Coordinates of C-alpha atoms and ligand atoms in Angstrom, one line a residue:
M1 CA -9.3 -32.3 -1.5
R2 CA -11.1 -31.0 1.6
I3 CA -11.8 -27.3 1.3
Y4 CA -12.6 -25.1 4.3
K5 CA -13.8 -21.6 3.3
V6 CA -13.2 -19.2 6.2
K7 CA -14.0 -15.4 6.5
D8 CA -10.5 -13.9 6.5
Y9 CA -6.8 -14.2 7.2
D10 CA -7.4 -14.5 11.0
A11 CA -9.9 -17.2 10.7
M12 CA -7.6 -19.1 8.2
S13 CA -4.7 -18.8 10.7
R14 CA -6.8 -20.2 13.6
K15 CA -8.0 -23.2 11.6
G16 CA -4.5 -23.8 10.1
A17 CA -3.0 -23.8 13.7
A18 CA -5.8 -26.1 14.9
I19 CA -5.0 -28.7 12.1
I20 CA -1.3 -28.5 13.0
A21 CA -2.1 -28.8 16.7
A22 CA -4.2 -31.8 16.1
Q23 CA -1.3 -33.4 14.2
I24 CA 1.1 -32.7 17.2
I25 CA -1.4 -34.0 19.8
S26 CA -2.1 -37.1 17.9
K27 CA 1.6 -37.9 17.1
P28 CA 3.9 -35.9 19.6
D29 CA 7.0 -37.0 17.6
C30 CA 5.5 -36.0 14.2
V31 CA 7.5 -34.5 11.4
L32 CA 6.1 -31.3 10.1
G33 CA 6.9 -29.8 6.8
L34 CA 7.0 -26.0 7.3
A35 CA 6.6 -23.1 5.1
T36 CA 7.6 -19.3 5.0
G37 CA 6.0 -16.2 3.5
S38 CA 3.4 -13.9 4.9
T39 CA 0.7 -16.6 4.8
P40 CA 1.7 -18.9 7.7
I41 CA 2.8 -16.1 10.2
G42 CA -0.7 -15.9 11.7
T43 CA -0.8 -19.7 11.9
Y44 CA 2.6 -19.7 13.8
K45 CA 1.3 -17.0 16.1
N46 CA -1.7 -19.2 17.1
L47 CA 0.6 -22.2 17.6
I48 CA 2.8 -20.1 19.9
A49 CA -0.3 -18.9 21.8
A50 CA -1.4 -22.6 22.3
Y51 CA 2.1 -23.5 23.4
N52 CA 2.0 -20.6 25.9
A53 CA -1.4 -21.7 27.2
G54 CA 0.2 -25.2 27.9
D55 CA -1.9 -26.9 25.3
L56 CA 1.0 -27.9 22.9
D57 CA 4.3 -29.6 23.4
F58 CA 7.0 -29.3 20.7
S59 CA 9.7 -31.2 22.6
Q60 CA 9.6 -34.2 20.3
V61 CA 8.4 -32.5 17.1
K62 CA 10.8 -32.6 14.2
S63 CA 10.6 -30.3 11.2
A64 CA 11.8 -29.9 7.6
N65 CA 11.3 -26.6 5.8
L66 CA 10.3 -26.5 2.1
D67 CA 13.0 -24.1 0.9
E68 CA 15.8 -21.6 1.5
Y69 CA 17.4 -18.9 -0.7
R70 CA 20.7 -19.8 -2.1
G71 CA 23.5 -17.6 -1.0
L72 CA 21.9 -16.1 2.2
P73 CA 23.6 -16.9 5.5
R74 CA 21.3 -18.0 8.4
D75 CA 21.8 -14.6 10.2
N76 CA 20.6 -12.7 7.2
D77 CA 17.1 -11.4 8.3
Q78 CA 15.7 -12.5 4.9
S79 CA 16.9 -16.1 5.2
Y80 CA 14.2 -18.6 5.8
Y81 CA 16.2 -20.0 8.8
Y82 CA 16.0 -16.5 10.3
F83 CA 12.2 -16.4 9.5
M84 CA 11.6 -19.8 11.1
Y85 CA 13.7 -19.0 14.1
N86 CA 12.1 -15.6 14.9
N87 CA 8.5 -16.5 13.8
L88 CA 8.2 -20.0 15.5
F89 CA 11.1 -21.9 16.8
K90 CA 12.5 -19.4 19.5
H91 CA 9.0 -19.1 20.9
V92 CA 8.3 -22.7 21.5
N93 CA 10.1 -25.8 23.1
I94 CA 11.3 -27.4 19.7
D95 CA 14.8 -28.8 19.8
M96 CA 16.7 -26.9 17.3
N97 CA 18.6 -30.0 16.6
N98 CA 15.3 -31.5 15.3
T99 CA 14.7 -28.6 12.8
N100 CA 15.9 -28.9 9.3
I101 CA 16.1 -26.2 6.5
P102 CA 18.2 -26.5 3.2
D103 CA 21.6 -24.8 3.7
G104 CA 21.6 -21.8 1.5
M105 CA 25.3 -21.4 2.0
N106 CA 26.4 -24.8 0.6
P107 CA 28.0 -23.8 -2.7
D108 CA 27.7 -27.4 -4.0
A109 CA 24.0 -27.5 -5.1
D110 CA 24.0 -31.1 -6.0
A111 CA 25.5 -32.1 -2.7
E112 CA 23.0 -29.9 -0.7
C113 CA 20.0 -31.2 -2.6
A114 CA 21.1 -34.8 -2.2
R115 CA 21.8 -34.1 1.6
Y116 CA 18.4 -32.6 2.2
E117 CA 16.5 -35.5 0.5
E118 CA 18.5 -37.9 2.8
V119 CA 17.5 -35.8 5.9
I120 CA 13.8 -36.0 5.0
K121 CA 14.2 -39.8 4.4
S122 CA 16.1 -40.3 7.7
L123 CA 13.2 -38.5 9.5
G124 CA 10.9 -41.2 8.0
G125 CA 9.1 -38.7 5.7
V126 CA 6.8 -35.8 6.5
D127 CA 3.6 -36.3 8.3
L128 CA 2.0 -33.0 7.7
Q129 CA 3.3 -30.6 5.0
L130 CA 2.3 -26.9 5.4
L131 CA 2.2 -25.0 2.1
G132 CA 1.4 -21.4 1.0
L133 CA 0.7 -20.5 -2.7
G134 CA 2.9 -18.3 -4.9
H135 CA 1.1 -15.9 -7.4
D136 CA 2.3 -18.1 -10.3
G137 CA 1.1 -21.3 -8.7
H138 CA 4.5 -22.2 -7.0
I139 CA 4.7 -24.3 -3.9
G140 CA 8.0 -24.1 -2.0
F141 CA 10.1 -22.6 -4.8
N142 CA 8.8 -24.9 -7.6
E143 CA 8.2 -22.5 -10.3
P144 CA 6.2 -23.1 -13.5
N145 CA 8.2 -25.5 -15.6
D146 CA 8.0 -28.1 -18.3
Q147 CA 8.0 -31.0 -15.7
F148 CA 7.5 -31.6 -12.1
D149 CA 10.7 -31.9 -10.1
K150 CA 10.8 -35.1 -8.1
F151 CA 13.5 -34.2 -5.5
T152 CA 15.0 -31.3 -3.8
H153 CA 16.7 -29.1 -6.4
C154 CA 18.2 -25.7 -7.0
V155 CA 15.9 -23.3 -8.9
N156 CA 16.2 -20.0 -10.8
L157 CA 13.4 -17.8 -9.4
T158 CA 11.0 -16.3 -11.9
E159 CA 10.6 -12.6 -12.4
M160 CA 7.2 -12.7 -10.9
T161 CA 8.6 -14.3 -7.7
I162 CA 11.5 -11.9 -7.4
E163 CA 9.0 -9.1 -7.9
A164 CA 6.7 -10.4 -5.2
N165 CA 9.5 -11.0 -2.7
K166 CA 11.3 -7.7 -3.3
R167 CA 9.1 -6.1 -0.6
F168 CA 11.2 -7.9 2.0
F169 CA 14.5 -6.6 0.7
A170 CA 16.1 -3.1 0.6
S171 CA 16.1 -3.3 -3.3
I172 CA 15.2 -5.7 -6.0
D173 CA 18.8 -6.3 -6.7
D174 CA 19.2 -7.7 -3.2
V175 CA 16.6 -10.5 -3.9
P176 CA 18.5 -13.8 -4.4
R177 CA 18.1 -15.2 -7.9
Q178 CA 18.2 -18.9 -6.8
A179 CA 16.8 -21.0 -4.1
Y180 CA 17.0 -24.7 -2.8
T181 CA 13.6 -26.2 -2.6
M182 CA 11.9 -29.6 -2.0
G183 CA 10.6 -30.9 -5.3
C184 CA 7.0 -31.4 -6.1
G185 CA 7.7 -35.0 -5.7
T186 CA 9.2 -34.5 -2.2
I187 CA 6.1 -32.6 -1.3
M188 CA 3.7 -35.2 -2.8
R189 CA 5.4 -37.9 -0.5
A190 CA 4.1 -36.1 2.6
R191 CA 1.4 -38.1 4.2
K192 CA -0.9 -35.1 4.7
I193 CA -0.9 -31.6 3.1
L194 CA -2.3 -28.5 4.5
M195 CA -2.5 -25.6 2.1
L196 CA -3.3 -22.0 3.3
V197 CA -4.3 -19.2 0.9
S198 CA -5.5 -15.8 1.7
G199 CA -6.5 -12.7 -0.3
A200 CA -8.1 -11.7 -3.6
D201 CA -4.7 -11.5 -5.4
K202 CA -4.5 -15.3 -5.2
A203 CA -8.1 -16.0 -6.3
D204 CA -7.3 -16.7 -10.0
I205 CA -4.3 -18.9 -9.5
L206 CA -6.2 -20.8 -6.6
Y207 CA -9.0 -21.6 -9.0
Q208 CA -6.6 -22.9 -11.6
V209 CA -4.8 -25.0 -8.9
V210 CA -7.9 -26.7 -7.7
N211 CA -10.1 -26.8 -10.9
G212 CA -7.7 -26.5 -13.9
P213 CA -5.7 -29.1 -15.6
V214 CA -2.8 -30.7 -13.6
T215 CA 0.2 -29.2 -15.3
P216 CA 3.8 -28.3 -14.3
Q217 CA 3.0 -24.8 -15.6
V218 CA 0.8 -24.5 -12.3
P219 CA 3.0 -26.5 -9.9
A220 CA 0.4 -26.6 -7.1
S221 CA -2.1 -28.3 -9.4
I222 CA -0.3 -31.6 -8.7
L223 CA -2.0 -31.5 -5.4
Q224 CA -5.1 -32.6 -7.1
F225 CA -3.4 -36.1 -7.2
H226 CA -2.6 -36.2 -3.5
P227 CA -5.0 -38.4 -1.4
D228 CA -5.1 -36.2 1.7
V229 CA -5.1 -32.4 1.1
T230 CA -6.8 -29.9 3.2
L231 CA -7.1 -26.4 1.8
V232 CA -8.0 -23.6 4.2
A233 CA -8.7 -20.5 2.2
D234 CA -10.5 -17.2 3.0
E235 CA -13.6 -15.9 1.0
A236 CA -11.4 -13.5 -1.0
A237 CA -9.1 -16.3 -2.2
L238 CA -12.1 -18.5 -3.0
S239 CA -14.1 -15.7 -4.8
K240 CA -13.7 -17.3 -8.2
F241 CA -15.2 -20.7 -7.1
Ligands
GLP301 C1 7.6 -17.6 -1.3 C2 7.8 -19.1 -0.6 C3 6.6 -20.0 -0.7 C4 5.4 -19.2 -0.4 C5 5.2 -18.0 -1.3 C6 3.9 -17.2 -1.1 O1 8.0 -17.6 -2.6 N1 8.9 -19.7 -1.1 O2 6.8 -21.1 0.1 O3 4.2 -19.9 -0.3 O4 6.3 -17.2 -1.2 O5 4.3 -16.2 -0.2 P1 3.1 -15.4 0.7 O6 2.5 -16.3 1.7 O7 4.0 -14.2 1.3 O8 2.1 -14.9 -0.4

């Protein structure tokens, strides 16, 4: 694992965007695995700025997002479709037909998970997977569990995740209890992984992810087994190292 320690959230966002930009420039038709949450917002802003400066072209880029809440339609302002459209896609020249996000409205969970795995396969796999980190060590919505899930699946969100994500909803009762997410196996099949982590509240879990045992109780710890992971984290997040 390559670790870049940067000063703060803004520096993390600039470096994160530079790594993604390098991927797009070196392979214009690459497949990006994209993430939501507050962590990548600054990275997306920097990518949009690079696009506006004429330095980046998304016209051939394809994307596959990590996850989506189950039961939220695309036009719900908390859906990850809405997030991606408003924080990145509508600002750049990506072809929306080349963007992929699990369909939170498909009531047939097994069919949706199988469909999404097939989509990723048909794209030829993910070249660069962007990841944030949940407070309980989750990646995508792979919550602490007794085993690592190999494929896209439907999960019950933990109380900690519901609590952490309630800030985006009118009340905690509005937070969906389930989500579709790529499995840890799906994530591990990406050729390269870029994890971004910011803030003192992630310091303990980030230490466990990188230095602790590899265990499905800390889902992100599986990244220790991936041959090409770049971690960009700020001083606060790396304060326990
Ligand atoms: C959500 C997402 C994750 C994300 C995590 C951390 O649960 N499903 O993909 O990494 O939250 O979010 P934040 O970046 O807001 O701390």
